[in-house]
Amino acid sequence: MPHRQKKKLRARQKRHEGQGEGQGVEGAQAAAAAAAEASPGSPRAGAAQQPQGAPAPGSPGSPGSPGAGAASPPREQGAEGPAAPPAPGARKDPLRRKADMLVRFLLERHASKEPITRAALLKIVSRKYEAHWAEILRRTSERLQLLFGLELREGDAGGRAYELVSKPGLEGDGGDKGPPKSGLVMALLGVIFMKGNRASEEEVWEFLNVLGVYAGRRHPIFGEPRKFITQDLVRQKYLEYRHVPGSKPQRYEFLWGPRARAHTSKMEVLQVLAKINDTVPSCFPQLYQEALLEEAARESSTDAATEASAGEAAGGPSGAGEPSRARVGPGRPI
């Protein structure tokens, strides 16, 4: 790697680490471990039963069908692979569990348009964790906003009631108006990134199940989840959903679509995953390094394009020092 690019990479790494200084690292591996559980190389994957969100037996990508264990194509170089087990207690964090319970409850109330009262939320939190109410509510609010594009607001001056307000989300293709989707899309892109820039259908559903999103169970925000990720996001070019070469019977995998590659980056996706886990991107060291390398490559490409444009402006379209082309006919270069 050229010295100039190495210098830029070190400076960028210090900048990212500085932005995350002072934040806790509690549960840093939670999302990575959840996404890795379904990995063919994971010990849990071999012993676990079929995930609730996995395809039904006999359908494309069904883990219960013959050949479901067929090996996927090799991961791209630099992929993190199965994550290390989380720190003791990270996945059993009671405050995280209570926040997840509140998220599910609030989504159900939002869908049914029933009132949301502080008393009902405190009942779910229980008296045992009432002292941690502010932290649980903060985590709940952040997850609602990141994943579902919903903002939790106080419905009255006394804070006795709450309401969920939709925020602008991912645009539909051709001006479609639908529910906010950007946070979940970023999380899906993060799973694909964690799994070596391609993730099997089983791995994706394992992650979605952790978030309370199941195939065949209508979600109050996303509707039918299987249609949403295998059709809607594919049509909008945020995801690619394709057959795994050589798998018999057929199995499927997800990759970033062209629209995702054009409008986001690995660092942005990693930042979303870090926020979901109350940590910082550098707590995923291999993914963080890969994201930094991508940023450096993009910056170098931009610099090269800028220098080329400046050279053309100074020396004409043919470039400085290049002899002018002979022209034939009405101004046509050959």
XYZ file of C-alpha atoms in Angstrom:
334
model
C 0.000 0.000 0.000
C 1.486 3.432 -0.905
C 2.807 5.488 2.012
C 0.292 8.266 1.364
C -2.648 5.860 1.550
C -1.320 4.275 4.766
C -1.055 7.712 6.338
C -4.665 8.524 5.382
C -5.843 5.174 6.776
C -4.174 5.801 10.150
C -5.637 9.309 10.351
C -9.125 8.046 9.532
C -8.889 5.295 12.140
C -7.902 7.806 14.847
C -10.797 10.037 13.821
C -13.369 7.237 14.091
C -11.984 6.088 17.428
C -12.094 9.646 18.745
C -15.759 9.969 17.821
C -16.617 6.874 19.847
C -14.500 7.737 22.911
C -16.284 7.369 26.209
C -18.997 5.021 24.930
C -19.482 1.675 26.610
C -18.810 -1.627 24.947
C -21.567 -3.599 26.630
C -22.937 -6.252 24.263
C -20.515 -5.440 21.468
C -20.680 -8.946 20.000
C -24.424 -9.505 20.476
C -25.558 -8.807 16.919
C -22.503 -10.504 15.448
C -23.085 -13.618 17.536
C -26.786 -13.661 16.645
C -26.029 -13.473 12.967
C -23.276 -16.080 13.238
C -25.386 -18.696 15.038
C -26.846 -19.928 11.768
C -23.456 -20.140 10.085
C -22.694 -23.624 8.727
C -19.440 -23.611 10.739
C -21.098 -22.710 13.998
C -21.442 -25.503 16.607
C -24.897 -24.196 17.504
C -26.084 -24.377 13.927
C -25.588 -28.129 13.740
C -27.466 -28.822 16.951
C -30.172 -26.184 16.733
C -33.646 -26.829 15.445
C -34.980 -25.073 12.382
C -35.210 -21.305 13.033
C -38.718 -19.952 13.355
C -38.156 -17.676 10.376
C -36.517 -20.276 8.146
C -38.252 -21.434 4.951
C -40.761 -24.230 5.279
C -39.505 -27.725 4.365
C -39.505 -28.266 0.628
C -39.351 -24.557 -0.221
C -36.279 -22.886 -1.751
C -33.622 -22.503 0.941
C -35.315 -24.890 3.354
C -32.780 -26.106 5.957
C -34.800 -29.260 6.441
C -34.654 -30.343 2.832
C -31.996 -32.694 1.410
C -28.756 -30.946 0.617
C -29.513 -27.980 2.874
C -26.038 -28.287 4.322
C -24.366 -27.777 0.932
C -21.346 -25.555 1.223
C -21.716 -21.966 0.117
C -19.153 -20.336 -2.190
C -15.974 -19.147 -0.398
C -16.329 -15.914 1.534
C -14.531 -12.860 0.247
C -11.044 -12.298 1.610
C -10.978 -10.220 4.784
C -14.388 -11.448 6.001
C -14.773 -11.740 9.750
C -16.465 -15.157 9.749
C -18.316 -16.517 12.808
C -18.114 -14.073 15.690
C -16.521 -14.937 19.001
C -18.919 -15.719 21.865
C -20.185 -12.564 23.566
C -18.796 -11.446 26.894
C -20.372 -13.173 29.932
C -23.842 -11.798 30.496
C -23.837 -9.674 27.311
C -26.645 -11.609 25.649
C -28.506 -11.986 28.972
C -28.453 -8.270 29.761
C -31.788 -7.739 31.578
C -32.047 -4.111 30.466
C -31.621 -5.136 26.822
C -34.257 -7.834 27.292
C -36.708 -5.375 28.821
C -36.082 -2.886 26.004
C -36.828 -5.613 23.444
C -40.069 -6.426 25.249
C -41.090 -2.763 25.186
C -40.285 -2.513 21.460
C -42.582 -5.452 20.644
C -45.349 -4.063 22.864
C -45.093 -0.571 21.358
C -45.164 -1.909 17.783
C -48.329 -3.880 18.561
C -50.001 -0.825 20.109
C -48.890 1.314 17.162
C -50.419 -1.153 14.692
C -53.715 -1.406 16.595
C -53.739 2.363 17.313
C -54.378 1.693 20.982
C -53.216 4.262 23.562
C -49.731 3.849 25.047
C -49.595 4.667 28.747
C -46.611 4.952 31.062
C -48.374 2.611 33.494
C -48.568 -0.139 30.869
C -44.881 0.233 30.030
C -43.846 0.186 33.684
C -45.868 -2.981 34.186
C -43.729 -4.700 31.521
C -40.512 -3.337 33.030
C -41.645 -4.589 36.457
C -40.862 -3.089 39.845
C -37.539 -4.945 39.982
C -36.109 -2.810 37.157
C -38.064 0.382 37.773
C -34.892 2.116 38.982
C -33.450 1.587 35.483
C -36.522 3.004 33.749
C -34.702 5.923 32.100
C -32.002 3.678 30.594
C -34.523 1.073 29.398
C -36.650 3.797 27.784
C -33.552 5.280 26.099
C -32.608 1.922 24.589
C -36.195 1.303 23.506
C -36.463 4.684 21.822
C -33.118 4.289 20.044
C -33.990 0.834 18.703
C -37.404 1.975 17.487
C -35.807 4.842 15.605
C -32.858 2.877 14.189
C -34.710 -0.220 13.041
C -38.272 0.872 12.421
C -38.110 4.604 11.718
C -40.419 5.433 14.625
C -39.886 8.196 17.172
C -41.220 7.737 20.699
C -42.676 10.970 22.048
C -44.493 11.991 25.203
C -48.177 12.342 24.496
C -48.912 14.731 27.369
C -47.063 17.237 29.497
C -47.024 14.938 32.517
C -45.359 12.050 30.687
C -48.258 9.711 31.510
C -48.787 8.724 27.856
C -46.645 8.202 24.763
C -47.088 8.121 21.017
C -45.096 6.748 18.079
C -44.488 9.047 15.128
C -43.238 7.794 11.762
C -40.070 9.385 10.444
C -39.050 9.528 6.773
C -37.607 6.150 5.770
C -36.199 4.395 2.748
C -37.687 5.508 -0.546
C -39.673 3.029 -2.565
C -38.755 2.344 -6.142
C -40.551 4.662 -8.531
C -41.946 6.832 -5.744
C -43.644 4.027 -3.787
C -44.971 5.219 -0.443
C -44.602 2.631 2.246
C -43.545 2.136 5.864
C -40.129 3.387 7.015
C -37.546 0.711 6.222
C -34.101 2.275 6.266
C -32.960 1.005 9.680
C -33.848 -2.619 9.024
C -32.269 -2.419 5.573
C -29.034 -1.142 7.119
C -29.151 -3.969 9.671
C -29.627 -6.522 6.872
C -26.704 -5.040 4.973
C -24.708 -5.335 8.192
C -25.482 -9.052 8.505
C -24.352 -9.589 4.908
C -21.155 -7.634 5.634
C -20.475 -9.677 8.798
C -20.911 -12.961 6.948
C -18.246 -12.196 4.349
C -20.300 -9.961 2.019
C -22.810 -12.738 1.356
C -25.243 -14.326 3.818
C -27.324 -17.465 3.465
C -31.077 -17.248 3.803
C -30.858 -19.173 7.089
C -28.345 -16.685 8.510
C -30.542 -13.729 7.594
C -33.627 -15.245 9.226
C -31.650 -16.141 12.343
C -30.794 -12.441 12.717
C -34.331 -11.246 11.946
C -35.814 -13.651 14.508
C -33.684 -11.978 17.199
C -35.353 -8.684 16.233
C -38.822 -10.261 16.473
C -39.317 -10.496 12.692
C -40.513 -13.926 11.501
C -41.387 -15.378 8.115
C -45.116 -15.998 7.774
C -45.961 -13.728 10.738
C -47.180 -10.326 9.601
C -45.121 -7.506 11.063
C -46.887 -4.274 12.083
C -44.331 -2.164 10.185
C -43.013 -4.310 7.323
C -46.043 -6.422 6.511
C -45.138 -9.938 5.348
C -41.382 -10.146 6.052
C -40.496 -12.775 3.409
C -42.079 -10.724 0.635
C -40.412 -7.584 1.984
C -36.842 -8.915 1.863
C -37.004 -11.352 -1.083
C -39.195 -9.268 -3.401
C -39.618 -5.620 -2.395
C -35.984 -4.898 -1.457
C -34.757 -6.934 -4.424
C -37.020 -4.999 -6.808
C -35.754 -1.746 -5.317
C -32.160 -3.025 -5.852
C -31.113 -2.782 -2.196
C -30.571 -6.542 -1.984
C -29.644 -9.345 -4.353
C -31.323 -12.699 -3.702
C -29.766 -15.482 -5.724
C -29.323 -19.208 -6.000
C -26.185 -20.666 -4.379
C -24.199 -22.241 -7.228
C -23.953 -26.019 -7.002
C -26.521 -26.437 -4.206
C -28.951 -29.347 -4.568
C -31.737 -28.832 -3.719
C -31.522 -25.137 -4.370
C -30.442 -22.843 -1.569
C -30.383 -19.054 -1.654
C -28.205 -16.236 -0.355
C -28.337 -12.449 0.003
C -25.811 -9.876 -1.224
C -25.770 -6.080 -1.349
C -27.692 -4.771 -4.334
C -26.398 -2.090 -6.710
C -28.450 0.646 -5.047
C -27.028 -0.205 -1.620
C -23.474 -0.189 -2.970
C -24.077 3.201 -4.589
C -25.742 4.941 -1.642
C -24.090 3.572 1.490
C -20.763 2.229 2.728
C -19.483 -0.512 4.995
C -18.549 2.078 7.628
C -22.082 3.534 7.678
C -23.567 0.056 8.044
C -21.106 -0.807 10.811
C -22.024 2.387 12.663
C -25.705 1.329 12.657
C -24.812 -2.113 14.033
C -22.688 -0.479 16.718
C -25.543 1.823 17.760
C -27.931 -1.116 18.000
C -25.458 -2.734 20.412
C -24.611 0.415 22.414
C -20.980 0.284 21.321
C -18.587 1.697 18.712
C -17.513 0.365 15.281
C -13.959 -0.396 16.417
C -15.344 -3.108 18.724
C -15.734 -5.193 15.547
C -11.995 -5.043 14.696
C -11.830 -7.037 11.443
C -14.996 -5.485 10.022
C -13.786 -2.062 11.129
C -10.461 -2.523 9.337
C -12.236 -3.656 6.171
C -14.533 -0.616 6.325
C -11.529 1.706 6.753
C -9.833 0.146 3.725
C -12.963 0.693 1.655
C -13.088 4.342 2.734
C -9.424 4.797 1.822
C -9.970 3.181 -1.587
C -12.975 5.409 -2.291
C -11.044 8.516 -1.284
C -8.081 7.538 -3.481
C -10.441 6.948 -6.400
C -12.026 10.363 -5.853
C -8.602 12.043 -5.655
C -7.487 10.338 -8.891
C -10.652 11.448 -10.671
C -10.178 15.015 -9.419
C -6.557 15.097 -10.598
C -7.569 13.711 -14.003
C -10.252 16.379 -14.377
C -7.766 19.088 -13.402
C -5.284 17.749 -15.971
C -7.891 17.787 -18.720
C -8.882 21.330 -17.832
C -5.250 22.472 -18.037
C -4.196 20.567 -21.166
C -7.422 20.179 -23.094
C -9.549 17.058 -23.593
C -6.605 15.177 -25.098
C -4.497 15.622 -21.943
C -1.361 17.683 -21.316
C 1.451 17.022 -23.781
C -0.670 14.719 -25.966
C -0.722 15.604 -29.666
C -4.026 16.817 -31.019
C -6.100 14.219 -32.829
C -6.693 14.486 -36.522
C -10.283 15.321 -37.255
C -12.370 13.968 -40.040
C -15.702 15.351 -41.033
C -17.665 17.736 -38.817
C -15.413 17.845 -35.743
C -15.233 14.055 -35.148
C -11.984 12.779 -33.559
C -10.514 9.484 -34.765
